[in-house]
Short mmCIF file of C-alpha atoms in Angstrom, two decimals:
data_model
loop_
_atom_site.label_atom_id
_atom_site.label_comp_id
_atom_site.label_asym_id
_atom_site.label_seq_id
_atom_site.Cartn_x
_atom_site.Cartn_y
_atom_site.Cartn_z
CA MET A 78 18.75 16.53 -1.78
CA ASP A 79 18.43 20.74 -2.07
CA ARG A 80 16.34 20.38 -5.35
CA TRP A 81 13.37 19.19 -3.35
CA GLN A 82 10.78 21.77 -2.32
CA PHE A 83 8.05 21.79 0.23
CA LEU A 84 4.90 21.29 -1.47
CA SER A 85 2.73 23.55 0.64
CA GLN A 86 5.24 26.25 -0.86
CA ASN A 87 4.81 24.90 -4.15
CA PRO A 88 1.23 24.30 -5.36
CA PRO A 89 0.20 21.78 -7.98
CA PRO A 90 1.31 23.19 -11.78
CA PRO A 91 -1.91 23.15 -14.14
CA GLY A 92 -2.53 19.87 -15.97
CA GLU A 93 -0.86 17.86 -13.25
CA HIS A 94 -1.58 14.22 -12.77
CA VAL A 95 -0.09 11.04 -11.93
CA LEU A 96 1.27 8.59 -13.93
CA HIS A 97 2.35 5.82 -10.98
CA LYS A 98 2.81 5.31 -7.27
CA GLN A 99 5.42 3.19 -5.80
CA SER A 100 5.68 2.07 -1.66
CA GLY A 101 9.12 1.06 0.04
CA VAL A 102 10.92 4.03 -1.74
CA ARG A 103 14.43 5.10 -0.05
CA LEU A 104 16.35 8.10 -1.18
CA TYR A 105 19.93 8.85 -1.34
CA ASP A 106 21.63 11.88 -1.55
CA GLY A 107 24.51 10.79 -3.99
CA ASP A 108 25.74 7.84 -2.53
CA SER A 109 24.70 8.41 1.20
CA ARG A 110 21.36 7.50 2.53
CA SER A 111 19.21 10.00 3.57
CA ASN A 112 16.66 10.29 6.50
CA PHE A 113 13.75 9.61 4.06
CA ASP A 114 13.13 6.09 4.16
CA ASP A 115 10.34 3.83 3.31
CA GLY A 116 7.93 5.83 2.07
CA TYR A 117 5.44 6.23 -0.57
CA VAL A 118 6.94 8.50 -4.10
CA ASP A 119 4.01 9.49 -6.70
CA LEU A 120 5.50 9.89 -10.10
CA THR A 121 3.41 12.99 -12.02
CA SER A 122 3.77 14.38 -15.22
CA HIS A 123 5.36 17.17 -13.39
CA ARG A 124 7.00 16.15 -10.30
CA LEU A 125 8.12 13.43 -7.93
CA VAL A 126 6.17 14.24 -5.26
CA VAL A 127 6.34 12.71 -1.19
CA LYS A 128 3.67 13.58 0.30
CA GLN A 129 4.04 11.90 3.86
CA ASP A 130 7.21 14.42 3.95
CA ASN A 131 5.53 17.33 2.46
CA MET A 132 8.20 17.58 -0.36
CA GLY A 133 8.29 17.29 -4.18
CA LEU A 134 10.88 17.38 -6.93
CA ASP A 135 10.43 19.36 -10.41
CA LEU A 136 10.89 17.14 -13.44
CA PHE A 137 12.54 19.92 -15.47
CA ARG A 138 15.53 19.81 -12.86
CA VAL A 139 16.47 16.35 -13.93
CA ILE A 140 19.17 16.11 -16.75
CA SER A 141 19.15 12.12 -17.18
CA ILE A 142 17.85 9.25 -15.24
CA GLU A 143 19.39 5.62 -15.20
CA LYS A 144 19.58 2.07 -13.85
CA GLU A 145 21.77 0.92 -11.15
CA GLU A 146 21.01 -2.73 -10.22
CA GLY A 147 21.25 -4.50 -6.86
CA GLY A 148 22.91 -7.81 -5.66
CA PHE A 149 22.99 -9.30 -2.75
CA MET A 150 21.84 -7.59 0.30
CA ARG A 151 21.45 -4.46 -2.38
CA SER A 152 18.26 -2.97 -3.72
CA ASP A 153 17.85 -1.60 -7.26
CA LYS A 154 18.28 1.73 -7.78
CA ILE A 155 17.76 4.59 -9.98
CA ILE A 156 19.81 7.49 -10.12
CA LEU A 157 18.90 11.14 -10.90
CA ARG A 158 21.33 13.62 -12.57
CA LEU A 159 20.64 17.03 -11.60
CA HIS A 160 20.77 20.95 -12.50
CA PRO A 161 22.39 22.86 -9.76
CA LEU A 162 20.68 25.82 -8.22
CA SER A 163 21.02 29.14 -9.16
CA GLU A 164 21.90 31.54 -6.38
CA ARG A 165 18.38 33.05 -6.05
CA GLU A 166 17.25 29.75 -5.87
CA GLU A 167 19.52 28.45 -2.95
CA ALA A 168 18.10 30.84 -0.67
CA VAL A 169 14.42 29.62 -0.76
CA ASP A 170 13.28 27.60 2.22
CA ARG A 171 13.90 23.75 1.37
CA PRO A 172 13.23 20.42 3.54
CA VAL A 173 17.29 19.65 3.06
CA LYS A 174 19.36 22.95 3.14
CA LYS A 175 22.54 21.71 1.21
CA GLN A 176 22.95 18.86 -1.20
CA LYS A 177 26.58 16.88 -1.35
CA GLU A 178 26.32 15.75 -5.02
CA ASN A 179 24.63 16.80 -8.13
CA PHE A 180 22.68 13.43 -8.12
CA ILE A 181 20.31 11.41 -5.87
CA LYS A 182 19.34 7.75 -6.16
CA LEU A 183 15.61 6.08 -5.37
CA SER A 184 16.25 2.50 -4.01
CA PHE A 185 13.17 0.34 -4.30
CA ARG A 186 13.51 -1.72 -1.15
CA SER A 187 9.84 -3.53 -2.57
CA GLY A 188 10.79 -4.13 -6.08
CA GLY A 189 9.27 -1.76 -9.26
CA GLN A 190 12.24 -0.32 -10.22
CA SER A 191 11.80 -1.25 -14.13
CA GLU A 192 8.10 -0.30 -14.41
CA PHE A 193 8.81 2.98 -12.37
CA TYR A 194 12.07 3.67 -14.59
CA GLN A 195 9.71 2.98 -17.87
CA TYR A 196 7.15 5.52 -16.58
CA PHE A 197 10.01 8.22 -15.70
CA GLN A 198 11.31 7.82 -19.22
CA LYS A 199 8.14 8.57 -20.51
CA SER A 200 7.66 11.57 -18.69
CA LEU A 201 10.92 13.05 -19.37
CA GLN A 202 10.37 12.66 -22.88
CA GLU A 203 6.70 14.31 -23.44
CA LYS A 204 8.21 17.29 -21.08
CA ALA A 205 4.06 17.92 -19.97
CA TRP A 206 6.07 21.12 -18.21
CA VAL A 207 6.75 22.94 -20.97
CA PRO A 208 4.14 25.28 -22.58
CA LYS A 209 2.52 23.82 -25.70
CA PRO A 210 1.82 26.21 -28.76
CA VAL A 211 -1.90 27.70 -29.26
CA GLU A 212 -3.30 26.07 -31.99
CA VAL A 213 -4.93 28.83 -33.82
CA ARG A 214 -8.54 27.80 -35.38
CA GLY A 215 -9.98 29.25 -38.81
CA PRO A 216 -13.68 30.68 -38.53
CA VAL A 217 -16.00 28.10 -37.87
CA LYS A 218 -19.03 27.35 -40.49
CA ARG A 219 -22.56 27.72 -39.63
CA GLU A 220 -24.56 24.54 -40.17
CA ILE A 221 -27.42 25.36 -42.61
CA ARG A 222 -30.27 23.44 -41.57
CA ALA A 223 -32.86 22.80 -44.44
CA GLY A 224 -36.07 21.60 -43.32
CA ILE A 225 -36.68 17.50 -43.05
CA THR A 226 -33.24 16.66 -44.46
CA GLY A 227 -31.35 19.03 -42.19
CA ILE A 228 -33.35 16.89 -39.35
CA GLU A 229 -32.53 13.74 -40.62
CA LYS A 230 -28.66 14.90 -41.48
CA LYS A 231 -28.86 15.85 -37.59
CA MET A 232 -30.35 12.35 -36.40
CA ASN A 233 -27.52 10.14 -38.50
CA GLN A 234 -24.63 12.16 -37.15
CA ARG A 235 -26.13 12.11 -33.35
CA ALA A 236 -26.38 8.17 -34.14
CA LYS A 237 -22.96 7.66 -35.24
CA LEU A 238 -21.78 9.60 -32.43
CA ASP A 239 -23.42 7.41 -30.03
CA ASN A 240 -22.42 4.14 -31.64
CA SER A 241 -18.48 5.58 -31.56
CA ASN A 242 -19.50 6.16 -27.75
CA ILE A 243 -20.84 2.72 -27.11
CA SER A 244 -17.75 1.49 -29.00
CA LYS A 245 -15.27 3.38 -26.61
CA ALA A 246 -16.78 2.02 -23.70
CA PHE A 247 -16.68 -1.32 -24.37
CA GLN A 248 -13.41 -0.59 -25.45
CA ASP A 249 -12.66 0.71 -21.90
CA LEU A 250 -14.33 -2.50 -20.43
CA ASP A 251 -12.18 -4.70 -21.90
CA GLN A 252 -9.18 -3.42 -21.34
CA LEU A 253 -10.08 -3.37 -17.39
CA MET A 254 -11.26 -7.35 -17.71
CA GLU A 255 -7.30 -7.56 -19.37
CA MET A 256 -5.67 -5.71 -16.30
CA ALA A 257 -7.74 -7.82 -13.82
CA LYS A 258 -6.30 -11.36 -15.54
CA PRO A 259 -3.00 -11.74 -14.61
CA MET A 260 -4.23 -10.26 -10.67
CA VAL A 261 -6.66 -13.20 -10.64
CA LYS A 262 -4.39 -15.64 -11.92
CA LEU A 263 -1.69 -14.69 -9.23
CA ALA A 264 -4.06 -14.86 -6.43
CA LYS A 265 -5.25 -18.23 -7.52
CA ASN A 266 -1.34 -19.69 -7.59
CA ILE A 267 -0.68 -18.10 -4.19
CA SER A 268 -4.03 -19.47 -2.76
CA ALA A 269 -3.10 -22.83 -4.11
CA LYS A 270 0.41 -23.10 -2.85
CA ILE A 271 -0.55 -22.19 0.69
CA LYS A 272 -3.63 -24.32 0.02
CA ASP A 273 -1.51 -27.46 -0.80
CA LYS A 274 2.13 -26.07 0.58
CA GLN A 275 3.86 -26.88 -2.37
CA GLY A 276 6.90 -24.44 -2.28
CA GLU A 277 7.46 -21.16 -1.45
CA ILE A 278 6.08 -17.95 -2.45
CA THR A 279 8.78 -16.15 -4.65
CA GLU A 280 9.81 -12.44 -4.02
CA ASP A 281 8.64 -11.18 -7.59
CA GLU A 282 5.11 -12.96 -6.90
CA THR A 283 4.86 -11.11 -3.46
CA VAL A 284 5.90 -7.61 -5.00
CA GLN A 285 3.68 -8.16 -8.04
CA PHE A 286 0.77 -9.31 -6.01
CA LYS A 287 1.54 -5.77 -3.26
CA SER A 288 1.62 -3.48 -6.25
CA TYR A 289 -2.03 -4.66 -7.31
CA LEU A 290 -3.25 -4.57 -3.61
CA LEU A 291 -1.60 -0.79 -4.01
CA SER A 292 -3.44 0.00 -6.46
CA LEU A 293 -6.55 -0.82 -4.79
CA GLY A 294 -6.39 0.48 -1.31
CA ILE A 295 -3.65 0.96 1.13
CA ASP A 296 -0.68 -1.49 0.68
CA ASP A 297 -0.28 -2.98 4.13
CA PRO A 298 -1.99 -0.92 6.36
CA ILE A 299 -0.49 0.29 9.65
CA THR A 300 -1.92 -1.97 12.77
CA LYS A 301 -1.48 -1.61 16.93
CA ASP A 302 0.70 -4.74 16.63
CA SER A 303 2.90 -3.80 13.95
CA ALA A 304 3.60 -0.11 15.04
CA GLY A 305 4.78 -1.36 18.66
CA SER A 306 3.42 1.52 20.69
CA ASP A 307 0.37 4.07 20.62
CA LYS A 308 2.08 6.88 19.42
CA LYS A 309 4.09 5.54 16.68
CA TYR A 310 0.50 3.90 15.56
CA TYR A 311 -1.23 7.09 15.49
CA GLN A 312 1.60 8.96 13.86
CA GLY A 313 1.50 5.97 11.07
CA LEU A 314 -2.20 6.14 10.85
CA ALA A 315 -2.24 10.17 10.57
CA LYS A 316 0.49 9.40 7.42
CA GLU A 317 -2.25 6.95 5.75
CA MET A 318 -5.06 9.45 6.42
CA PHE A 319 -2.92 11.75 4.50
CA LEU A 320 -2.22 9.77 1.61
CA ILE A 321 -6.13 8.83 1.36
CA LEU A 322 -7.52 11.77 1.86
CA ASP A 323 -5.40 14.58 0.16
CA GLN A 324 -6.96 14.36 -3.27
CA PRO A 325 -10.34 13.82 -2.20
CA ILE A 326 -10.32 16.54 0.16
CA GLN A 327 -8.98 19.36 -2.32
CA ASP A 328 -11.66 18.12 -4.73
CA ALA A 329 -14.05 18.93 -1.76
CA GLY A 330 -12.60 22.60 -1.78
CA GLY A 331 -10.33 21.95 0.82
CA MET A 332 -12.38 20.34 3.35
CA MET A 333 -13.98 17.14 4.87
CA THR A 334 -16.61 15.87 7.55
CA LEU A 335 -14.68 13.66 10.10
CA THR A 336 -17.61 11.21 9.72
CA ASP A 337 -16.93 11.40 5.26
CA ALA A 338 -12.90 10.61 6.34
CA PHE A 339 -13.90 7.76 8.46
CA VAL A 340 -15.59 5.96 5.91
CA ARG A 341 -13.28 6.48 3.20
CA VAL A 342 -10.08 5.66 5.16
CA ASN A 343 -11.88 2.24 6.30
CA ARG A 344 -12.82 1.81 2.82
CA ALA A 345 -9.12 1.95 1.65
CA ARG A 346 -8.11 0.13 4.75
CA GLY A 347 -9.90 -3.20 3.33
CA LEU A 348 -10.16 -5.82 6.40
CA GLU A 349 -7.86 -3.57 8.65
CA LEU A 350 -10.58 -1.37 9.97
CA VAL A 351 -10.01 1.15 12.26
CA SER A 352 -12.65 2.80 14.87
CA PRO A 353 -14.07 6.17 14.98
CA ASP A 354 -11.86 6.75 18.30
CA ASP A 355 -8.88 5.52 16.23
CA ILE A 356 -9.72 8.05 13.55
CA LEU A 357 -9.77 10.94 15.88
CA LEU A 358 -6.44 10.42 17.58
CA ALA A 359 -4.84 9.89 14.00
CA SER A 360 -6.18 13.38 13.19
CA LYS A 361 -4.73 15.03 15.74
CA ALA A 362 -1.62 13.50 15.35
CA LEU A 363 -1.46 15.25 11.60
CA LYS A 364 0.31 17.89 13.26
CA GLU A 365 2.95 16.03 14.83
CA ALA A 366 3.72 14.24 11.74
CA SER A 367 4.14 18.02 10.50
CA LEU A 368 1.68 16.90 7.69
CA PRO A 369 0.08 19.19 5.64
CA MET A 370 -3.67 18.66 6.72
CA SER A 371 -5.00 19.55 10.19
CA LEU A 372 -8.12 18.93 12.37
CA HIS A 373 -10.56 21.60 12.82
CA THR A 374 -13.92 21.73 15.57
CA PHE A 375 -16.34 24.35 14.67
CA ASN A 376 -18.06 26.07 17.13
CA SER A 377 -21.10 23.93 17.08
CA GLY A 378 -18.48 20.58 17.91
CA VAL A 379 -18.57 19.54 14.05
CA MET A 380 -14.82 18.28 13.15
CA VAL A 381 -13.75 18.61 9.88
CA LEU A 382 -10.21 18.17 8.28
CA ARG A 383 -8.64 20.43 5.91
CA THR A 384 -5.37 21.10 3.96
CA SER A 385 -2.96 23.68 4.81
CA ASN A 386 -3.52 25.31 1.55
CA HIS A 387 -7.07 25.73 2.46
CA SER A 388 -7.63 29.64 2.79
CA GLU A 389 -10.45 30.65 4.82
CA GLU A 390 -10.84 34.07 3.52
CA GLU A 391 -11.36 32.67 0.24
CA VAL A 392 -13.52 30.45 0.88
CA LYS A 393 -15.89 33.07 2.62
CA GLN A 394 -15.16 35.13 -1.01
CA ASN A 395 -16.26 32.72 -2.71
CA LEU A 396 -19.23 32.24 -0.50
CA MET A 397 -19.98 36.17 -0.63
CA ASN A 398 -19.84 35.63 -4.60
CA GLN A 399 -22.22 32.94 -4.79
CA LEU A 400 -24.72 34.51 -2.26
CA GLU A 401 -24.42 37.76 -4.13
CA SER A 402 -25.49 36.09 -7.38
CA VAL A 403 -28.55 34.12 -6.37
CA GLY A 404 -29.65 36.42 -3.36
CA SER A 405 -30.02 34.08 -0.88
CA PHE A 406 -29.00 30.35 0.41
CA THR A 407 -30.56 27.59 2.69
CA PRO A 408 -27.86 25.16 3.43
CA GLU A 409 -29.50 22.49 1.27
CA GLU A 410 -29.35 25.02 -1.41
CA MET A 411 -25.70 25.88 -0.88
CA SER A 412 -25.25 22.13 -0.53
CA THR A 413 -26.49 21.17 -4.09
CA ASN A 414 -24.52 24.17 -5.70
CA LEU A 415 -21.34 23.88 -4.32
CA GLY A 416 -21.05 20.32 -3.97
CA LEU A 417 -20.44 19.76 -0.32
CA SER A 418 -22.33 17.97 2.58
CA VAL A 419 -25.43 19.92 4.03
CA ILE A 420 -23.52 19.82 7.44
CA LEU A 421 -20.54 21.10 6.27
CA ALA A 422 -22.52 24.10 4.02
CA LYS A 423 -24.83 25.04 7.33
CA GLU A 424 -21.13 25.10 9.29
CA ARG A 425 -19.76 27.73 6.68
CA LEU A 426 -22.85 29.70 6.87
CA LEU A 427 -22.71 29.97 10.42
CA SER A 428 -19.17 31.19 10.58
CA ALA A 429 -19.48 33.69 8.18
CA GLU A 430 -22.93 34.94 10.17
CA SER A 431 -20.74 34.95 13.35
CA GLU A 432 -18.23 36.94 11.46
CA GLY A 433 -20.85 40.05 10.47
CA LEU A 434 -21.08 38.98 6.94
CA LEU A 435 -24.78 37.08 6.56
CA CYS A 436 -28.23 37.67 7.95
CA ARG A 437 -30.51 35.03 8.89
CA ASP A 438 -34.21 34.38 8.06
CA ASP A 439 -35.55 32.05 10.74
CA SER A 440 -39.18 31.07 9.80
CA VAL A 441 -41.84 28.30 9.11
CA GLU A 442 -40.33 27.80 5.61
CA GLY A 443 -36.62 26.93 7.52
CA LEU A 444 -33.46 28.82 7.87
CA ARG A 445 -32.04 31.05 5.12
CA PHE A 446 -29.25 33.38 4.78
CA TYR A 447 -28.53 36.73 2.68
CA PRO A 448 -25.92 39.03 2.46
CA ASN A 449 -25.33 41.68 5.27
CA ARG A 450 -26.16 45.27 3.59
CA PHE A 451 -25.26 47.23 6.44
CA LEU A 452 -21.48 46.31 5.62
CA THR A 453 -21.71 47.51 1.72
CA GLU A 454 -24.38 49.59 1.92
CA GLU A 455 -24.86 52.82 3.49
#
């Protein structure tokens, strides 16, 4: 288990993308159970990621993998043979200090071992973490346009490209419809058995149906009844929020308003909706759950969620660079330029102003901010 690293100390490698998501996974240190139980595991092109425990395992450390079939009261597993750490690597702070064996196991308590194994084998074969040789291209031939003939040739090329794009779009639509067919068939089968009370739903059907639900949103969202206590409920909801919002917040520049987070969480939970108060209390529980995300309140009272790798200095420097290039910003202009909500754009401008980085011009035309030249010019 000492091969795992903290996600907050190991940023995502370039080109990393998620290949498969799996719930209900227990981690074994050799043949012994670890404290990491019943979690969500993301298999990416470069790593195994357990977001709720803030840790990841680089795939270049994996020598080989093999299946271990389960039996009575035993779940199916995948064994990962791992390279040992060097002396320099042993000095790095890690989620687990010492590993008993040079292998770990992934136990699939909710099924899904075979599919996960196929994606894992594919990732190890492709070795996306190995740098690819740079392709050297020759000089680009310049196209000579010759009057009407050249225009007609250009129009024909564009028509062929449009036809190709349309064909690809319909192929993608056909694939989506094909993927939806087994889910619809399975749902009808389960519905018929419940309605007619003819036999029980098999374990394979339950696992398969839950995997479809997981691809659509949160699999088996936590509720107050299932949690048993308020503290466990809000900590569980905090972990769900992290799983749902981590990637969208990173895509939004490391910060998202609590109102946007409320909408996204309820959209992912389906019918198990949560109240604004629950979202607020769960946001405050993010710190207790040791997740790399936290609740922040601006001076104006606007509350946002931000990731631990979110750097205020980096955001302010980016804002100042943008201002230097355009001269000035209104909150609306900044919102359009940086792809933020107007509220978040205004809060960032006010925060920079409170530190003396910006000056405002509040006129009949509205609120506009300029770089503070008193700091940069004599």
